[in-house]
PDB file of C-alpha atoms in Angstrom:
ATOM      1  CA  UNK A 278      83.372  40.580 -61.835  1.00  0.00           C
ATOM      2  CA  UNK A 279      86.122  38.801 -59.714  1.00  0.00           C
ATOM      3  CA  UNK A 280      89.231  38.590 -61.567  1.00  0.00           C
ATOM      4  CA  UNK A 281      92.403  36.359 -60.920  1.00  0.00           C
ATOM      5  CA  UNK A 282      95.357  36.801 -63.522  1.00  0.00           C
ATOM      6  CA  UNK A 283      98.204  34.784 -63.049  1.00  0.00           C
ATOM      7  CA  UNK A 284     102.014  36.200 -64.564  1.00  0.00           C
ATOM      8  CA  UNK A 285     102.390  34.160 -67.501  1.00  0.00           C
ATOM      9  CA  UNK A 286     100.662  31.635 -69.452  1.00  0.00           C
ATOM     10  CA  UNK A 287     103.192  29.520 -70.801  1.00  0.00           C
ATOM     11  CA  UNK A 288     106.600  29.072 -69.060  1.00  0.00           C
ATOM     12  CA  UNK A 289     109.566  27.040 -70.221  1.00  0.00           C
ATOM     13  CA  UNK A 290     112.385  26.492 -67.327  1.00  0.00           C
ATOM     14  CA  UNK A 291     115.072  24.071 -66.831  1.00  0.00           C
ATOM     15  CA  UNK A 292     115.895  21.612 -64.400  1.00  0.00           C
ATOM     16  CA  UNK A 293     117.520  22.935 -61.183  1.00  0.00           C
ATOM     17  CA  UNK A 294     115.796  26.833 -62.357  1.00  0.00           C
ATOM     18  CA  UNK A 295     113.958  28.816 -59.289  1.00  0.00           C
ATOM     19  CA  UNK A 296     110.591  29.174 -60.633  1.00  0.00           C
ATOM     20  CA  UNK A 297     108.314  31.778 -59.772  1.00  0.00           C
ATOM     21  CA  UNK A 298     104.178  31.737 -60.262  1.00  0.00           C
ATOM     22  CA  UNK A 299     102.402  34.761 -59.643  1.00  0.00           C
ATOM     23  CA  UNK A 300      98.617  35.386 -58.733  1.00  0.00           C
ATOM     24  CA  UNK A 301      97.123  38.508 -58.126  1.00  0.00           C
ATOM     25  CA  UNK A 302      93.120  38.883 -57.493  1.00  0.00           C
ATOM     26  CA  UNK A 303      91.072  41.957 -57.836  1.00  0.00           C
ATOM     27  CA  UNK A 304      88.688  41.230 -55.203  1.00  0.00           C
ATOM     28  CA  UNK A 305      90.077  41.208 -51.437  1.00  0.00           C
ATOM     29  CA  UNK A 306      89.435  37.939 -51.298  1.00  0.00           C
ATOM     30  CA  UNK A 307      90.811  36.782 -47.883  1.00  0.00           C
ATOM     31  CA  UNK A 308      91.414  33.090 -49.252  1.00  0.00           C
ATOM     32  CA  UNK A 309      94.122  32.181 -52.187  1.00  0.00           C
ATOM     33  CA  UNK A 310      95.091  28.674 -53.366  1.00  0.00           C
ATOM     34  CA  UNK A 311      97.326  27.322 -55.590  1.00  0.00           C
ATOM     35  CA  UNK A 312      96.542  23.736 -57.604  1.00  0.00           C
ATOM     36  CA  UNK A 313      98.091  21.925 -59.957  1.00  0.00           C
ATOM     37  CA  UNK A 314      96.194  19.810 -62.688  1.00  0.00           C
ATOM     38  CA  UNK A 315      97.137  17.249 -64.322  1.00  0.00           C
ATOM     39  CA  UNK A 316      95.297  14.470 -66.805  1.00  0.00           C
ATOM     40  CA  UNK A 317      93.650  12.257 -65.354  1.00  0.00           C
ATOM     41  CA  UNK A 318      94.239  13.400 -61.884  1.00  0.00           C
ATOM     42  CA  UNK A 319      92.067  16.017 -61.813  1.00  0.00           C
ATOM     43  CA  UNK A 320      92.909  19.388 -59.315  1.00  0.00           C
ATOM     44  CA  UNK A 321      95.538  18.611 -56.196  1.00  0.00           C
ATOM     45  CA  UNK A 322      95.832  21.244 -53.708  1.00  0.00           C
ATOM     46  CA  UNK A 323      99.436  22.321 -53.228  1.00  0.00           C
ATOM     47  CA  UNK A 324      99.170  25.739 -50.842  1.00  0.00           C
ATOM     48  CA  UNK A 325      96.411  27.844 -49.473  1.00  0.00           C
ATOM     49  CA  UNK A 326      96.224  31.405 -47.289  1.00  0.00           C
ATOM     50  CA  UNK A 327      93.732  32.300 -45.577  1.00  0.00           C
ATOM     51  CA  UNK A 328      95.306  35.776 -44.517  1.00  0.00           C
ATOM     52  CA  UNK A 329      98.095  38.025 -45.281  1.00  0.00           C
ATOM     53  CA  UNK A 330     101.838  35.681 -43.950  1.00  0.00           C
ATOM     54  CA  UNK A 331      99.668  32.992 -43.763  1.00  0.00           C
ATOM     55  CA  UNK A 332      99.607  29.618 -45.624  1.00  0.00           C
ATOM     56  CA  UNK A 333      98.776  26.058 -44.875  1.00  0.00           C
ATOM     57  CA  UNK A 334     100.122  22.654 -47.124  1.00  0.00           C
ATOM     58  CA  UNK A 335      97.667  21.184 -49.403  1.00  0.00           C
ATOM     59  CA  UNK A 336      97.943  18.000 -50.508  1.00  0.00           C
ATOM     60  CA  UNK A 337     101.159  17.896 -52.427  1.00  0.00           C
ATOM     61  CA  UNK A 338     103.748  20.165 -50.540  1.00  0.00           C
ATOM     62  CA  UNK A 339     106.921  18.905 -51.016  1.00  0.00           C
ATOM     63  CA  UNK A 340     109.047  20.798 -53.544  1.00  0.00           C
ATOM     64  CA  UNK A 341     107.106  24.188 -53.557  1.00  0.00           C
ATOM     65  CA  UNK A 342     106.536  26.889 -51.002  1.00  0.00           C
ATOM     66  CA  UNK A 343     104.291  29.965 -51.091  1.00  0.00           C
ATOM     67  CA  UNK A 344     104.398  33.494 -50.211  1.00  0.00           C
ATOM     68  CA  UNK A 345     101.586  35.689 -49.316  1.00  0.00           C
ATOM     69  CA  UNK A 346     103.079  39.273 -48.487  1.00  0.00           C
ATOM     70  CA  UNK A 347      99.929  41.578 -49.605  1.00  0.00           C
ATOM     71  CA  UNK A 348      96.605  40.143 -49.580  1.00  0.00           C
ATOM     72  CA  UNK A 349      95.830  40.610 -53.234  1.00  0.00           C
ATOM     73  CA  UNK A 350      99.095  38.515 -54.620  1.00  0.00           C
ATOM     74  CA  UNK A 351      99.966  35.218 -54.111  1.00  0.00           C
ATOM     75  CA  UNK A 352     103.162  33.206 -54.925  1.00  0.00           C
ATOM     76  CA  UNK A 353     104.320  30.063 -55.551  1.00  0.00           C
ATOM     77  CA  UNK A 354     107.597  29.049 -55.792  1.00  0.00           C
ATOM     78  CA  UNK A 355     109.416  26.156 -57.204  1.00  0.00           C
ATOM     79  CA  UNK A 356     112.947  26.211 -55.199  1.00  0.00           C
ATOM     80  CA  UNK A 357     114.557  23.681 -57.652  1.00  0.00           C
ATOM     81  CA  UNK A 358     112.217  22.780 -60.429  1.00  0.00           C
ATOM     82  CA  UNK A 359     112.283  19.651 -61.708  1.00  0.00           C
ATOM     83  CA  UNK A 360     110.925  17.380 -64.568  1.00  0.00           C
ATOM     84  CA  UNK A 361     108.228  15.667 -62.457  1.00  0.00           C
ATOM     85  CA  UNK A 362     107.129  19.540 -61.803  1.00  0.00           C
ATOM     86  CA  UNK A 363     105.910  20.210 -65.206  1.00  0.00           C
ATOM     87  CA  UNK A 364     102.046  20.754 -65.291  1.00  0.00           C
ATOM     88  CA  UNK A 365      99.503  23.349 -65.245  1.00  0.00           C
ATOM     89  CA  UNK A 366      98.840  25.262 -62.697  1.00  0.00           C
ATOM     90  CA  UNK A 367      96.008  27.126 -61.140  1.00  0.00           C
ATOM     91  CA  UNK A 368      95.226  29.769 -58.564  1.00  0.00           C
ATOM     92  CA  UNK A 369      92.368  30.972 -57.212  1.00  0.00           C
ATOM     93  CA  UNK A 370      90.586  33.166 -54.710  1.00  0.00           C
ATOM     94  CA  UNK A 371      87.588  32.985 -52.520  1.00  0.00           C
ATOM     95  CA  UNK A 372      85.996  35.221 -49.957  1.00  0.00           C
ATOM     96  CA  UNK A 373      86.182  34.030 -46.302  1.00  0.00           C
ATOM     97  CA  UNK A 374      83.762  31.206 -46.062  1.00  0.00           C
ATOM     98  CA  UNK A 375      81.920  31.903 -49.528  1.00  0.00           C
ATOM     99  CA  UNK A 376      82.738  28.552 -50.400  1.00  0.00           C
ATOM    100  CA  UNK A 377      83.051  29.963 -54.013  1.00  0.00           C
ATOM    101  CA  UNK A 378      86.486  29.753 -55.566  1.00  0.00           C
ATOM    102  CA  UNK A 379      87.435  31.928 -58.637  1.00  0.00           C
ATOM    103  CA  UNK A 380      90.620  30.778 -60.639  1.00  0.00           C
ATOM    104  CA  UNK A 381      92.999  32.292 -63.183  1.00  0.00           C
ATOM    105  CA  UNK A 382      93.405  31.154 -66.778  1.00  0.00           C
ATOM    106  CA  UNK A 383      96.317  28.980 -65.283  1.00  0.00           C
ATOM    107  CA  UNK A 384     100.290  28.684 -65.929  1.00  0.00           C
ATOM    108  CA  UNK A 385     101.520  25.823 -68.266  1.00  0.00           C
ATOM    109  CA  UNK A 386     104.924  25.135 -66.797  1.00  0.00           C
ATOM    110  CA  UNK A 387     107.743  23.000 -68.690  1.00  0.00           C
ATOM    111  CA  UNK A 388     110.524  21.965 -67.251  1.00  0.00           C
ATOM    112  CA  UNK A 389     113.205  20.626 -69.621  1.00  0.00           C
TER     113      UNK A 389
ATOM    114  CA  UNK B 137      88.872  11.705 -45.557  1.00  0.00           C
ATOM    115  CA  UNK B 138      86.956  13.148 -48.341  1.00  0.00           C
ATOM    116  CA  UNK B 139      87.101  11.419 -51.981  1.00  0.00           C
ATOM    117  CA  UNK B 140      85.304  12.356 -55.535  1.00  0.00           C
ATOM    118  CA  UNK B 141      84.933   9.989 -57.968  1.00  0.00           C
ATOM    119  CA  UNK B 142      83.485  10.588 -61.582  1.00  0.00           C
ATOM    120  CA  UNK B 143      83.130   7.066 -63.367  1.00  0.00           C
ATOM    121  CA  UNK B 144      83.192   8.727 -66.834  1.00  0.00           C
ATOM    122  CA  UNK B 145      86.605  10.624 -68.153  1.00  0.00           C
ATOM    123  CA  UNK B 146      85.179  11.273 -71.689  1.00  0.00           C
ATOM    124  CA  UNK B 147      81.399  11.692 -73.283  1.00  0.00           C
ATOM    125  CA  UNK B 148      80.676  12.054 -76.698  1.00  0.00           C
ATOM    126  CA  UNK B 149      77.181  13.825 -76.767  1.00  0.00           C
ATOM    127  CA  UNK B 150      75.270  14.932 -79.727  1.00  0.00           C
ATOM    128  CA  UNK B 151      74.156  18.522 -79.996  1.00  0.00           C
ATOM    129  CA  UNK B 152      70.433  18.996 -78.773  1.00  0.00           C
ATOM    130  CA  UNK B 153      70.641  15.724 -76.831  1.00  0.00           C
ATOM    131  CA  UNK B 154      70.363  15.327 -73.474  1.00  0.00           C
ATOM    132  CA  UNK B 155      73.748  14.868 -71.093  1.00  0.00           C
ATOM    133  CA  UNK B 156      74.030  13.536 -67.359  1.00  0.00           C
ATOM    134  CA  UNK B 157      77.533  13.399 -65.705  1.00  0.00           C
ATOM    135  CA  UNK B 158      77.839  11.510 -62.504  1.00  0.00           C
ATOM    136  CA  UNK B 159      79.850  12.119 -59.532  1.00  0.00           C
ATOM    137  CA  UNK B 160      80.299  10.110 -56.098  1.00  0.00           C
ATOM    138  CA  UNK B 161      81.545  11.278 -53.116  1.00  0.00           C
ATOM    139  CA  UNK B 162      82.886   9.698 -50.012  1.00  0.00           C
ATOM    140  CA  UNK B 163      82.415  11.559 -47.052  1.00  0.00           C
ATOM    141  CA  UNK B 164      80.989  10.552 -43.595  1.00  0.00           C
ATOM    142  CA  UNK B 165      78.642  14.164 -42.678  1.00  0.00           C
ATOM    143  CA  UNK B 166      76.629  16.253 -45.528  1.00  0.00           C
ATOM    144  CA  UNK B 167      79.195  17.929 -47.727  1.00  0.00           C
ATOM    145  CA  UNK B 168      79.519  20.640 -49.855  1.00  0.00           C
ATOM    146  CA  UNK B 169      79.118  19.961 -53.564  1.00  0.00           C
ATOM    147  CA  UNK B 170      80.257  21.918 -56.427  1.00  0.00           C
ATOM    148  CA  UNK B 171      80.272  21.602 -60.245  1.00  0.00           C
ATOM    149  CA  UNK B 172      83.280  23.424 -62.270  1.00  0.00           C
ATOM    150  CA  UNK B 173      83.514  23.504 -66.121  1.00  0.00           C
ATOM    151  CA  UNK B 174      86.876  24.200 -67.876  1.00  0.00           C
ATOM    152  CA  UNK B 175      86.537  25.345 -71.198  1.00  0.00           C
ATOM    153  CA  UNK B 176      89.611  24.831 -73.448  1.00  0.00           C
ATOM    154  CA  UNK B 177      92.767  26.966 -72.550  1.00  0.00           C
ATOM    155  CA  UNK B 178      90.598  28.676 -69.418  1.00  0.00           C
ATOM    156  CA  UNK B 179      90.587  28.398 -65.822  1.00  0.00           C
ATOM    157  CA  UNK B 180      87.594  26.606 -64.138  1.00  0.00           C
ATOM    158  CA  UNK B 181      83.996  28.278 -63.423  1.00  0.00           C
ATOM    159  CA  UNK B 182      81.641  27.419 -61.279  1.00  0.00           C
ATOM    160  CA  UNK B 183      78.430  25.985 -62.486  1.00  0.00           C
ATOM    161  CA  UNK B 184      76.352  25.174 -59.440  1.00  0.00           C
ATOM    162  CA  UNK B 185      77.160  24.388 -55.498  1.00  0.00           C
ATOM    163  CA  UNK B 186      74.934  22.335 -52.845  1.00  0.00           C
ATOM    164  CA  UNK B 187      75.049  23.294 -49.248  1.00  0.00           C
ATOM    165  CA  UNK B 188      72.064  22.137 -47.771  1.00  0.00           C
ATOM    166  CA  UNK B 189      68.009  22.169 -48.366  1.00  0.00           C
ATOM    167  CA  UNK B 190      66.181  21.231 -51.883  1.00  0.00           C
ATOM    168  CA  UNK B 191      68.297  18.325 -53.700  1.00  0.00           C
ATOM    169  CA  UNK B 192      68.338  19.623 -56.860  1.00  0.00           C
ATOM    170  CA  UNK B 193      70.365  22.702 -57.545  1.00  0.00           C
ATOM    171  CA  UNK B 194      69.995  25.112 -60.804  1.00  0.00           C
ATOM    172  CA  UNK B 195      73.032  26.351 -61.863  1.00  0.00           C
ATOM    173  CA  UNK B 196      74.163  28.703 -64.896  1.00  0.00           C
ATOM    174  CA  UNK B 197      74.421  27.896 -68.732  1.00  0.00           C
ATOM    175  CA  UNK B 198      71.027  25.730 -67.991  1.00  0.00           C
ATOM    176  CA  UNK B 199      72.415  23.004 -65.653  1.00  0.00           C
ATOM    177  CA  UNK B 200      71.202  21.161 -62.813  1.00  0.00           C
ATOM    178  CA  UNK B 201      72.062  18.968 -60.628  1.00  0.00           C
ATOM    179  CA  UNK B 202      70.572  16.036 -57.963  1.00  0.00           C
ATOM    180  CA  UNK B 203      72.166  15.756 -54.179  1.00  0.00           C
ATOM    181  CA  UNK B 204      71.344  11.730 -53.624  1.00  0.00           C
ATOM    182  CA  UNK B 205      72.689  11.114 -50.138  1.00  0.00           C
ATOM    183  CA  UNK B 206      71.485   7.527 -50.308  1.00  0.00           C
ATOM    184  CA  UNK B 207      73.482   6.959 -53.411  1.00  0.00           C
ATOM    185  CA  UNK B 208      76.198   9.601 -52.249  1.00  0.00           C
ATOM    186  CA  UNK B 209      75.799  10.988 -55.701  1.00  0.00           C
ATOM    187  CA  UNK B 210      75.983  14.591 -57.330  1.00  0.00           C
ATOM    188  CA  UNK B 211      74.986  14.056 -61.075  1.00  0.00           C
ATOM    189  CA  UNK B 212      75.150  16.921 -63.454  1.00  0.00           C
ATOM    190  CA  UNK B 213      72.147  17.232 -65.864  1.00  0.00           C
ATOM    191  CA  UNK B 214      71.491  19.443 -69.245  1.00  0.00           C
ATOM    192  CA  UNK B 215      68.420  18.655 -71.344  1.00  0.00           C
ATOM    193  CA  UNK B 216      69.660  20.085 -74.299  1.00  0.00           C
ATOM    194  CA  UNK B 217      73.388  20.283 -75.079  1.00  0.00           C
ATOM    195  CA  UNK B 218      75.127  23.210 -77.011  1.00  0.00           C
ATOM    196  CA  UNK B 219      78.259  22.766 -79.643  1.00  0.00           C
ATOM    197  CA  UNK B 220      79.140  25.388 -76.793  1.00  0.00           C
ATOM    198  CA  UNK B 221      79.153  22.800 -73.962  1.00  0.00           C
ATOM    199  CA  UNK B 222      81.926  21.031 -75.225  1.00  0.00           C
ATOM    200  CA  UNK B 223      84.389  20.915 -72.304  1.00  0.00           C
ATOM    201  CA  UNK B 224      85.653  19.249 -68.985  1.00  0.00           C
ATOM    202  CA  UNK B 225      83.856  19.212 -65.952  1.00  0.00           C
ATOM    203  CA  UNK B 226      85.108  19.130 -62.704  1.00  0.00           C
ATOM    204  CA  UNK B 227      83.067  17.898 -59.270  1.00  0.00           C
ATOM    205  CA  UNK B 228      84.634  18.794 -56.074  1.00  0.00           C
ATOM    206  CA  UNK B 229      83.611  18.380 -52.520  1.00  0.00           C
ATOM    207  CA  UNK B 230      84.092  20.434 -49.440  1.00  0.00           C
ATOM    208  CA  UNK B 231      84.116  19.217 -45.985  1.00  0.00           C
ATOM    209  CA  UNK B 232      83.060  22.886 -44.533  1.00  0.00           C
ATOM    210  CA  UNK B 233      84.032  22.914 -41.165  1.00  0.00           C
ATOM    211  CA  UNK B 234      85.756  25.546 -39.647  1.00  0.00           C
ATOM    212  CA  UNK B 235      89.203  23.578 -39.521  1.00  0.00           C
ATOM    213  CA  UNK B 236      88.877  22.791 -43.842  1.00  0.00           C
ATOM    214  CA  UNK B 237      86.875  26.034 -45.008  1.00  0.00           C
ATOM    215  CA  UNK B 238      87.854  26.241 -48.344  1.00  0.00           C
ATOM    216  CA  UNK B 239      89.689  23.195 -48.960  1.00  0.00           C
ATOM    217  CA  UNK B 240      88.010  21.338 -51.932  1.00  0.00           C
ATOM    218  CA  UNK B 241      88.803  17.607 -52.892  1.00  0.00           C
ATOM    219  CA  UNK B 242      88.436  17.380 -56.775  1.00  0.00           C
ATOM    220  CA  UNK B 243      87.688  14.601 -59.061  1.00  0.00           C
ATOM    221  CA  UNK B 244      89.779  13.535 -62.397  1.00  0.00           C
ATOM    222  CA  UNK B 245      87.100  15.560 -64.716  1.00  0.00           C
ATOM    223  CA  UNK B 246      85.055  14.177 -67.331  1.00  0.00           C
ATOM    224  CA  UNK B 247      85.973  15.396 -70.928  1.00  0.00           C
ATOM    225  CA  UNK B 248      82.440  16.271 -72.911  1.00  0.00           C
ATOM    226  CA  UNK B 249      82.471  16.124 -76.830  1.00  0.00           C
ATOM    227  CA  UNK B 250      79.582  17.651 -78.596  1.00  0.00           C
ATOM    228  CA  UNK B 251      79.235  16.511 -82.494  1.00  0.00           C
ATOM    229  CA  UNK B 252      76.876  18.534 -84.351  1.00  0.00           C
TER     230      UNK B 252
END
């Protein structure tokens, strides 16, 4: 079975914190993602990779960046987090072209 | 660009009846379709996926569901619902060409409640 696990499941930062997300999959999946989910709103893409220093914007970008240095972890950071930041979110992995995505359990992140 | 729509974000359902969740898409070639569940406090699982060939799709946990490209609809089907069922279901589409591989445009979800 493919498994994603993501560092924590609940995470309590404050405003102006550097925020780290971790994601590691078991599966060497060439494609990672990172969404965020929120009611109502359903999934928005924020990163992806498709290979190992590689990473293309999603749909909401701005405030987070991503790093992809070994191609079973990938990060997402939140430089500067802020209120408007708190959600869950989810990562998840995919073979090349598989068109199947597995996700984590997800983060819950609150920014105070 | 690609959209998803699901009309309904909550369904009340009793156990043993019959549920249908519908989902629209917006997209100008044959897409990809996918149905996710999320159960409570999990991540999301596939259920099913459409590429191409026979409309209706079988997926796990005894769902189907109906490609409609005349109605541009994906509708999610289970004859017999389970207290088990109760959760929210995501429909995504995928544009799958080589230049969006992977990228998936999700709907809002549609929240299912089973009473017993």
């Amino acid at each position: 079975d493919v498994k994603v696990t993501q560092s924590s499941r609940y995470l309590v930062k404050r405003t102006g914190e550097k925020v780290f997300l971790e994601c590691v999959q078991d599966m060497d999946h060439e494609n990672m993602f990172w969404y965020r989910q929120d009611p109502g709103l359903g999934l928005r893409l924020i990163y992806f990779s498709y290979d190992v220093k590689m990473k293309e914007k999603g749909d909401i970008p701005e405030g987070y960046s991503v790093s992809r240095e070994k191609k079973e972890r990938f990060s997402l950071i939140l430089e500067s987090a802020s209120t408007n930041q708190t959600s869950m979110y989810l990562c998840a992995s995919e073979g090349a072209r598989s068109y199947e995505q597995y996700f984590g359990p997800g983060t819950r992140l609150t920014v105070t | 660009a690609q959209s998803v729509t699901q009309p309904d974000i909550h369904i009340t359902v009793s156990e043993g009846a019959s549920l249908e969740l519908r989902c629209n898409y917006s997209y100008g070639a044959t897409p990809y379709l996918f149905w996710y569940v999320q159960s409570p406090g999990q991540g999301l699982q596939l259920l099913l996926k459409y590429f191409s060939g026979d409309t209706l799709v079988q997926g796990i946990k005894g769902f189907e569901a109906e490609f409609k490209r005349s109605q541009s609809s994906f509708n999610l089907r289970k004859p017999s619902v389970h207290w088990s069922d109760a959760a929210e279901y995501f429909c995504a589409v995928g544009a799958g060409t080589t230049d969006s591989w992977g990228k998936l445009q999700f709907g809002a979800g549609t929240q299912v409640v089973v009473t017993p």
